[in-house]
Coordinates of C-alpha atoms in Angstrom, one line a residue:
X578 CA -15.1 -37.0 5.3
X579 CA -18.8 -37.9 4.6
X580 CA -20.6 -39.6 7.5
X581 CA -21.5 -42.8 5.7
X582 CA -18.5 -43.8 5.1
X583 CA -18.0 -44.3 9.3
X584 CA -20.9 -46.9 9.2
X585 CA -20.0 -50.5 9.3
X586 CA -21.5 -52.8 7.1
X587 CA -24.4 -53.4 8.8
X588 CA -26.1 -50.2 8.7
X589 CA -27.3 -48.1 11.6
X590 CA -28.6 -51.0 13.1
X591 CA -25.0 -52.5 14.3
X592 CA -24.2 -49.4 15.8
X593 CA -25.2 -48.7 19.1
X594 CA -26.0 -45.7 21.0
X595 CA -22.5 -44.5 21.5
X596 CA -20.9 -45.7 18.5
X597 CA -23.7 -43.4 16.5
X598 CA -22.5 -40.3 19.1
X599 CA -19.1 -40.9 18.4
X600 CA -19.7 -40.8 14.7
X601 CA -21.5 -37.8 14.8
X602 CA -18.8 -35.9 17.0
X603 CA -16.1 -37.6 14.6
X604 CA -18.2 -35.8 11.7
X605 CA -18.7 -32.3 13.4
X606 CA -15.0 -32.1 14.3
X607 CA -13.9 -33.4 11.0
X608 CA -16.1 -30.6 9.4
X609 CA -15.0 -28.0 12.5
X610 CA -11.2 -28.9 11.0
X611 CA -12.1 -27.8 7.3
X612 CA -13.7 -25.3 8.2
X613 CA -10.8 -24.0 10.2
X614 CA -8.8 -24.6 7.5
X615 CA -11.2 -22.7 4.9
X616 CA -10.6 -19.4 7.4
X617 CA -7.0 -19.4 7.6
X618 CA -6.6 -19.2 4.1
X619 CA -8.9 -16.4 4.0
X620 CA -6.8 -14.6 6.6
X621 CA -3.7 -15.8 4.7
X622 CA -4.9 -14.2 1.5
X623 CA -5.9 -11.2 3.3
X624 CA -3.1 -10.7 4.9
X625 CA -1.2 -10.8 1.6
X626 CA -3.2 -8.5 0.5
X627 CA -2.5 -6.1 2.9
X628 CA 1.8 -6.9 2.9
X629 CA 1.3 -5.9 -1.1
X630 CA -0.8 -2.7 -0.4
X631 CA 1.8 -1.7 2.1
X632 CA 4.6 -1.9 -0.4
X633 CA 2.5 -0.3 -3.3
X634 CA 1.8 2.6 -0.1
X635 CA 5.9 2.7 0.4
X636 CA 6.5 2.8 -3.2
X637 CA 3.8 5.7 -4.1
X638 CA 5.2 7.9 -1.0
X639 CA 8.8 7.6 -2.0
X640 CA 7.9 8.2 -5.6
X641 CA 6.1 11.2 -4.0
X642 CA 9.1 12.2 -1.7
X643 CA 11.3 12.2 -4.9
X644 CA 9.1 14.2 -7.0
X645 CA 8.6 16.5 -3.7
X646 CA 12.4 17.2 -3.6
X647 CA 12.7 17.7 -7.6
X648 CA 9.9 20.8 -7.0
X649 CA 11.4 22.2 -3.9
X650 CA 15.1 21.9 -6.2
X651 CA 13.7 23.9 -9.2
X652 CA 11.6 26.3 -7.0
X653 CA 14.9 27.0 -5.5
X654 CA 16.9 27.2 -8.5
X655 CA 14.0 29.4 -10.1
X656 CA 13.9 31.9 -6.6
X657 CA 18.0 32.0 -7.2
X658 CA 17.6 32.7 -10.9
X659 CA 15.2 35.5 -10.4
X660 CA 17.2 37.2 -7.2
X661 CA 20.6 37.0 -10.3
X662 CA 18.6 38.7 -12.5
X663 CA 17.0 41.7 -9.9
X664 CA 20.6 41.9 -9.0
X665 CA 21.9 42.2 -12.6
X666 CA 19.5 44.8 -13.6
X667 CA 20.0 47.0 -10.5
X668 CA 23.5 46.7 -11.1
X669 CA 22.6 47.9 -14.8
X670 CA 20.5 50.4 -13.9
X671 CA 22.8 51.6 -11.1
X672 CA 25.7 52.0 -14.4
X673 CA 23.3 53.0 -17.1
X674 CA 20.3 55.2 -16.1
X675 CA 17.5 55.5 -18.1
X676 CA 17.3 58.8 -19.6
X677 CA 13.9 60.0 -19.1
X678 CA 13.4 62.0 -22.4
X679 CA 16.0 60.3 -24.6
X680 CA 16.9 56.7 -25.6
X681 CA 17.8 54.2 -22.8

């Protein structure tokens, strides 16, 4: 809202005192109101920003939390895989000796 669009036809002159204070407090709130409005969608985009950060975060920490668990799995199956195989070759060194000046 621009502020001469509030004068009558007669120009400043056919406005009195008040009339000019109440066009000028009609103008400031007018511009208070846009301004107002100019912030909130800031906030508005901001906080969108923020909701679509927060699922990218929940999304890259249960991607992590997946990939976590597929390490700890093979770690575990690798620890199990190397105790089988101490096992096996005790248990073949327990039924075949190695012969210390022949062939094993």
């Amino acid at each position: 809202m621009d502020l001469t669009t509030m004068l009558p036809p007669g120009g400043l002159g056919a406005v009195g005192a008040g009339g000019l204070l109440v066009m000028v407090v009609l103008y400031l709130l007018n511009a208070n109101r846009a301004d107002r409005k100019e912030y909130q969608e800031a906030i508005d985009r901001a906080e969108r920003r923020a909701d679509e950060a927060e699922a990218r975060r929940s999304a890259a920490e249960a991607r992590l939390d997946l990939l976590q668990r597929a390490v700890d799995e093979a770690r575990t199956a690798r620890r199990a895989a190397e105790d089988r195989a101490d096992s096996l070759l005790r248990e073949l060194t327990r039924l075949r000796p190695l012969d210390p000046g022949g062939d094993p």
